[in-house]
Coordinates of C-alpha atoms in Angstrom, one line a residue:
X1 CA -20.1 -24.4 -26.1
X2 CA -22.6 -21.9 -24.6
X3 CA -21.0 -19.4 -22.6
X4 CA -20.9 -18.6 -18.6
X5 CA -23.2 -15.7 -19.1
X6 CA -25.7 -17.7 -20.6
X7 CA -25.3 -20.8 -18.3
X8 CA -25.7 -18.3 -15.1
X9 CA -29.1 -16.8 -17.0
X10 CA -30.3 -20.4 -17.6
X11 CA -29.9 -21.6 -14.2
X12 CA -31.6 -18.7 -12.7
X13 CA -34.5 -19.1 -15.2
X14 CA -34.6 -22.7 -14.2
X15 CA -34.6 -21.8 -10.8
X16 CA -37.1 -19.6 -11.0
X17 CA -39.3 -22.2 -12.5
X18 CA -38.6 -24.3 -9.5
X19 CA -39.8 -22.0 -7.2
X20 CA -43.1 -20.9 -9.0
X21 CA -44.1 -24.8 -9.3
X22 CA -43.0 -25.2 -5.7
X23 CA -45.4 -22.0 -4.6
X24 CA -47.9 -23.8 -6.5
X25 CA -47.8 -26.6 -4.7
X26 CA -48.4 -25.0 -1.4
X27 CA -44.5 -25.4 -0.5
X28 CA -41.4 -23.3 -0.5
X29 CA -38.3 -25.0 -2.0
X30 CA -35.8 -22.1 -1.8
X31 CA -35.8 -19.5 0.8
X32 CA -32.3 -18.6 -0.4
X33 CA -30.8 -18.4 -3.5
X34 CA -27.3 -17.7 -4.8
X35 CA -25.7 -17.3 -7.8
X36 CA -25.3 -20.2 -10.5
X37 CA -22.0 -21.9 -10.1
X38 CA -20.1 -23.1 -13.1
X39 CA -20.3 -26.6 -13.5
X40 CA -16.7 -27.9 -12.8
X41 CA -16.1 -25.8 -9.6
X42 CA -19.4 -27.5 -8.4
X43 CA -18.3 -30.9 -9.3
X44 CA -15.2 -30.5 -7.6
X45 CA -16.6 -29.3 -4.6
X46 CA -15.4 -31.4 -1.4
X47 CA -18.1 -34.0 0.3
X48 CA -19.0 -32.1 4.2
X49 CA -18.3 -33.9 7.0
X50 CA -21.1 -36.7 7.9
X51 CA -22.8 -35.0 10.5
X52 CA -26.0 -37.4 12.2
X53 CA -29.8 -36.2 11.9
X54 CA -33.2 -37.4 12.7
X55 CA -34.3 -40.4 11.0
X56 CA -30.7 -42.1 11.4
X57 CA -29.9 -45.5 12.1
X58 CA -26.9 -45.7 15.1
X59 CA -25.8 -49.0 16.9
X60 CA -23.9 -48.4 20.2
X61 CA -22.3 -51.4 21.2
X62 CA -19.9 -52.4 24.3
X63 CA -16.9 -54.4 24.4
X64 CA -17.7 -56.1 27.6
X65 CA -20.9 -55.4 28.4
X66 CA -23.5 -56.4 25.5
X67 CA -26.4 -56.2 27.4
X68 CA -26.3 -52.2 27.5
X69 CA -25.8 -52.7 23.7
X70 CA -28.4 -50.4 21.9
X71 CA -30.0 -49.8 18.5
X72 CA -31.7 -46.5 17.8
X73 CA -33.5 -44.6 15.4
X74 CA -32.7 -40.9 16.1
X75 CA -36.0 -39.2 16.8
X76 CA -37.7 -36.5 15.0
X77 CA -36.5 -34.1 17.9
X78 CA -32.7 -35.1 17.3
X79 CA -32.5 -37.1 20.6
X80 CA -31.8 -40.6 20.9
X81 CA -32.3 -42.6 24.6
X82 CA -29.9 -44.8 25.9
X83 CA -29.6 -46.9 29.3
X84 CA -28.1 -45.4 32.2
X85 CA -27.6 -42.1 30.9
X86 CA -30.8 -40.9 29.0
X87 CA -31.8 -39.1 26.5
X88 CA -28.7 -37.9 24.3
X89 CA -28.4 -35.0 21.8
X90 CA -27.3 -36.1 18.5
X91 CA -28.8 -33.7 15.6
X92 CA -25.4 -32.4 14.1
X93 CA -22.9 -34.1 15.1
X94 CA -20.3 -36.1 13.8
X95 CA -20.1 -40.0 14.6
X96 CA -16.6 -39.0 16.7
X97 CA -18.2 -35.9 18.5
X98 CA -21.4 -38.5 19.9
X99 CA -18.5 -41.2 20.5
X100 CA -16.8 -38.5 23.1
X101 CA -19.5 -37.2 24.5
X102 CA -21.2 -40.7 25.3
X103 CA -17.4 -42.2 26.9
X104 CA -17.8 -38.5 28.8
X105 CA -21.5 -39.8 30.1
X106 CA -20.9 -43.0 30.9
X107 CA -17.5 -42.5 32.8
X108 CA -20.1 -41.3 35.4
X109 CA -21.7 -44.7 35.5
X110 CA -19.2 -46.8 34.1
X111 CA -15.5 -47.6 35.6
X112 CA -13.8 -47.9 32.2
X113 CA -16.6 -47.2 29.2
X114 CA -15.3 -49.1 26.3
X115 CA -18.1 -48.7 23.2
X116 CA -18.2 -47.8 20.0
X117 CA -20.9 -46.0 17.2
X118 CA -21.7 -47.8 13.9
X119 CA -24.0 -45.9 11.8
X120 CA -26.1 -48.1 10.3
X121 CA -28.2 -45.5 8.4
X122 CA -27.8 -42.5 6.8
X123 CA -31.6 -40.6 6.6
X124 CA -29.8 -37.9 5.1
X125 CA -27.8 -39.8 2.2
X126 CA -30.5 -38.8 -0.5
X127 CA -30.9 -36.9 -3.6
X128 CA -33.9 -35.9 -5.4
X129 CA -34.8 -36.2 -9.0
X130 CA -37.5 -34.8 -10.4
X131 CA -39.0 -33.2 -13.7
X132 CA -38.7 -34.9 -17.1
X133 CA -38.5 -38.4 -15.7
X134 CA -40.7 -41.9 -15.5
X135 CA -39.9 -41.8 -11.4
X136 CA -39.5 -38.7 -9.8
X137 CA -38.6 -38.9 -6.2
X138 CA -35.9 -39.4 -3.3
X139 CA -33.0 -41.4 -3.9
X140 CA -31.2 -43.4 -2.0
X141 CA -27.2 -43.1 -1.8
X142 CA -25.2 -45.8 -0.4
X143 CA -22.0 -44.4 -2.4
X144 CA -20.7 -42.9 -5.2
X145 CA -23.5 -41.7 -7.7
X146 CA -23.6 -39.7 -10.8
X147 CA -26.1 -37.1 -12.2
X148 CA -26.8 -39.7 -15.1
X149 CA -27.2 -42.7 -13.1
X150 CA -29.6 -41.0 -10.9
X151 CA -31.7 -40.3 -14.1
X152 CA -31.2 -43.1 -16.3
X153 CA -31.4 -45.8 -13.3
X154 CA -33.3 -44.4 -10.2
X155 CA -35.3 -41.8 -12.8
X156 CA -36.1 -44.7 -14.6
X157 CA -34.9 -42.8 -17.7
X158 CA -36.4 -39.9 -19.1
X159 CA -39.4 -38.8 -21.2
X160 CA -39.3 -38.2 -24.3
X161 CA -40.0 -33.8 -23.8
X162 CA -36.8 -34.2 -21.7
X163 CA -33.8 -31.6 -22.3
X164 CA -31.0 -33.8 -21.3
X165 CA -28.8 -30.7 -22.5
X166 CA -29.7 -28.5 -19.6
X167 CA -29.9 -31.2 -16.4
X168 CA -30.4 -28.4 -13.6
X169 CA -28.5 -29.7 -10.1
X170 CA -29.4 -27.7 -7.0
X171 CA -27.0 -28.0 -3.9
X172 CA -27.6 -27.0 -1.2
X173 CA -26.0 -25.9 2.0
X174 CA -26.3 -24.1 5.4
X175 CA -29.8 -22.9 4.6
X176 CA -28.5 -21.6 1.1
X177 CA -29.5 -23.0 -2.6
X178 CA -26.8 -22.4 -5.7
X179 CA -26.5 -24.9 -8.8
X180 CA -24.9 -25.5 -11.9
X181 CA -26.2 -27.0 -15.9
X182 CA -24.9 -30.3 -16.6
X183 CA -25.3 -31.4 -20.4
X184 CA -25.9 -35.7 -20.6
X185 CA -27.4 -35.2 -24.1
X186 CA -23.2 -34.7 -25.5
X187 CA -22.8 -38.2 -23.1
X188 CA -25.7 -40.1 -24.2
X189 CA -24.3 -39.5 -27.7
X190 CA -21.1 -41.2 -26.7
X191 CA -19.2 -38.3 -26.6
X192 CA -16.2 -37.9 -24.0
X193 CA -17.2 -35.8 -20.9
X194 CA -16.7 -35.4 -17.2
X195 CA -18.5 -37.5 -14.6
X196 CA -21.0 -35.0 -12.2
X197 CA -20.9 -36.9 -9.3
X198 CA -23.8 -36.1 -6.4
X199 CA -23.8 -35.0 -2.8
X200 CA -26.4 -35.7 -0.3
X201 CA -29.0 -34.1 -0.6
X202 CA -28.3 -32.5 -4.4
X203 CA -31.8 -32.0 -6.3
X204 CA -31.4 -33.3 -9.9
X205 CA -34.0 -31.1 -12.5
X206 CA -34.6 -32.7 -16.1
X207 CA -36.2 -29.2 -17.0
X208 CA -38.5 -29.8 -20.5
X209 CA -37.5 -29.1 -23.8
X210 CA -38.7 -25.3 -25.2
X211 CA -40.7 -26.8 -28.0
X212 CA -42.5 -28.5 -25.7
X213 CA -43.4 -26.1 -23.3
X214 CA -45.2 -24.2 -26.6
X215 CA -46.3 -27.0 -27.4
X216 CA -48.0 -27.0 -24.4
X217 CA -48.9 -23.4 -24.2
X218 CA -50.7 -23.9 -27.7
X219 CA -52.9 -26.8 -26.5
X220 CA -53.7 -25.1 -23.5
X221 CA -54.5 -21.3 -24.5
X222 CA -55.3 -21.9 -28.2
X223 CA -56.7 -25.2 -29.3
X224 CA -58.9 -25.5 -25.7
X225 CA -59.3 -22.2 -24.6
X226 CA -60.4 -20.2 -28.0
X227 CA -63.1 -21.1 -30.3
X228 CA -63.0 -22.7 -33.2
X229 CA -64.8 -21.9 -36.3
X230 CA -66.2 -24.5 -38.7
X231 CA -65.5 -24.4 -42.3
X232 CA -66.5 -26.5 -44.9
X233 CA -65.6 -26.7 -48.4
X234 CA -67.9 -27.9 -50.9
X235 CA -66.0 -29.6 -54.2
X236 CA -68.4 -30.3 -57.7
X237 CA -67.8 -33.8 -58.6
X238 CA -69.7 -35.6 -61.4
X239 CA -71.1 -35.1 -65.7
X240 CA -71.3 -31.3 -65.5
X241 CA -70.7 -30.8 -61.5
X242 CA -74.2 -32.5 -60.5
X243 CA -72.6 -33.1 -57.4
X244 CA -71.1 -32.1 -54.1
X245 CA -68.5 -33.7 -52.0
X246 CA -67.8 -31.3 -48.8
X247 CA -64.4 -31.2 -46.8
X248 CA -64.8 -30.2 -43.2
X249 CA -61.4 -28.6 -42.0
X250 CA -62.5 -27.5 -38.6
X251 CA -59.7 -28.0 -35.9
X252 CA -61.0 -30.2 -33.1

């Protein structure tokens, strides 16, 4: 079992590599970073409250009068309109919290408000996966969702350069970015292991595999980038070595 020592290096190295590719890309991923986590304190970390964002789905509905009834997308400002009362803020706040403040609105308007919030989408509910898989991207979380599943189902599976020993997850939370190794390769082999279960917005890193990444650094630096000389070897063949037969062993 690798140590806590190592797993904290490896996770930082793995970071690191995140945020080179990501400065690469003309993005920043991490703008904070904290130390690496071990990987059952992470796992056991407790779901944050649902709080609403732009991009959300809400249906407000009244009891007794449907035709103020209203289904919104929240806006990319965190605002949503609604009839009678305007434009509402709702960036960061809890279903309950926009459920008291819209009864508080309303009383103004309304004798006895009687409505009710049903979120019908979360923007927010997603996790990425990305690196040594067939389908990188955002996934979609209507529930409960492991590390493998999002790898081996939304990931499409993996490739084969994939380390599937050192699956990288970054959390993160209140503008901060920390994360913990979890090894699938011990599962895979049907070996008996604890479930990694995701949070919104969790990045999931299949990181490749050492050999290949020298692999890679050969092909690139050596066998493109340097010359190559030719050689040939000439063999006699034939009554009294008449002839030649040459063997070219140049590396193309």
């Amino acid at each position: 079992m690798l140590s806590d020592k190592y797993v904290r290096k490896a996770v930082l190295f793995l970071f690191f590599l995140l945020s080179m590719g990501s400065c690469l890309a003309g993005c920043t991923f991490m703008s904070f970073m904290d130390p690496a986590r071990s990987t059952p304190a992470m796992a056991d970390e407790p779901v944050p409250p649902l709080t609403l964002s732009a991009g959300d789905v809400l249906d407000v509905k009244f009891f007794y009068l449907p035709e103020l009834d209203e289904s919104q997308i929240v806006r990319p400002d965190g605002f949503m309109t609604l009839q009678l009362i305007g434009d509402v803020s709702v960036q960061g706040k809890t279903p309950a919290e926009l459920h008291r403040e819209l009864l508080k609105r309303y009383a103004t308007h309304l004798k006895n408000p009687n409505l009710t919030i049903m979120v019908r989408r979360m923007n927010d509910s997603r996790a990425w996966v990305a690196g040594e898989v067939k389908r990188p991207g955002p996934v979609q979380m209507p529930g409960r969702m492991t590390v493998l599943e999002a790898v081996m189902d939304v990931g499409g599976g993996t490739r084969p350069t994939a380390d599937m020993r050192n699956v990288l997850v970054v959390r993160q939370r209140g503008g901060r970015n920390y994360g913990c190794l979890v090894n699938l390769k011990d599962v895979l082999k049907g070996k008996e292991g604890a479930s990694f279960v995701l949070q919104p917005r969790d990045v999931v890193y299949v990181p490749p595999t050492f050999i290949t990444k020298a692999d890679d650094w050969v092909d690139q630096y050596l066998n493109k980038l340097v010359p190559q000389s030719r050689s040939v070897f000439l063999y006699p063949i034939g009554p009294g070595g008449g002839g030649q037969v040459g063997i070219d062993t140049t590396n193309r």
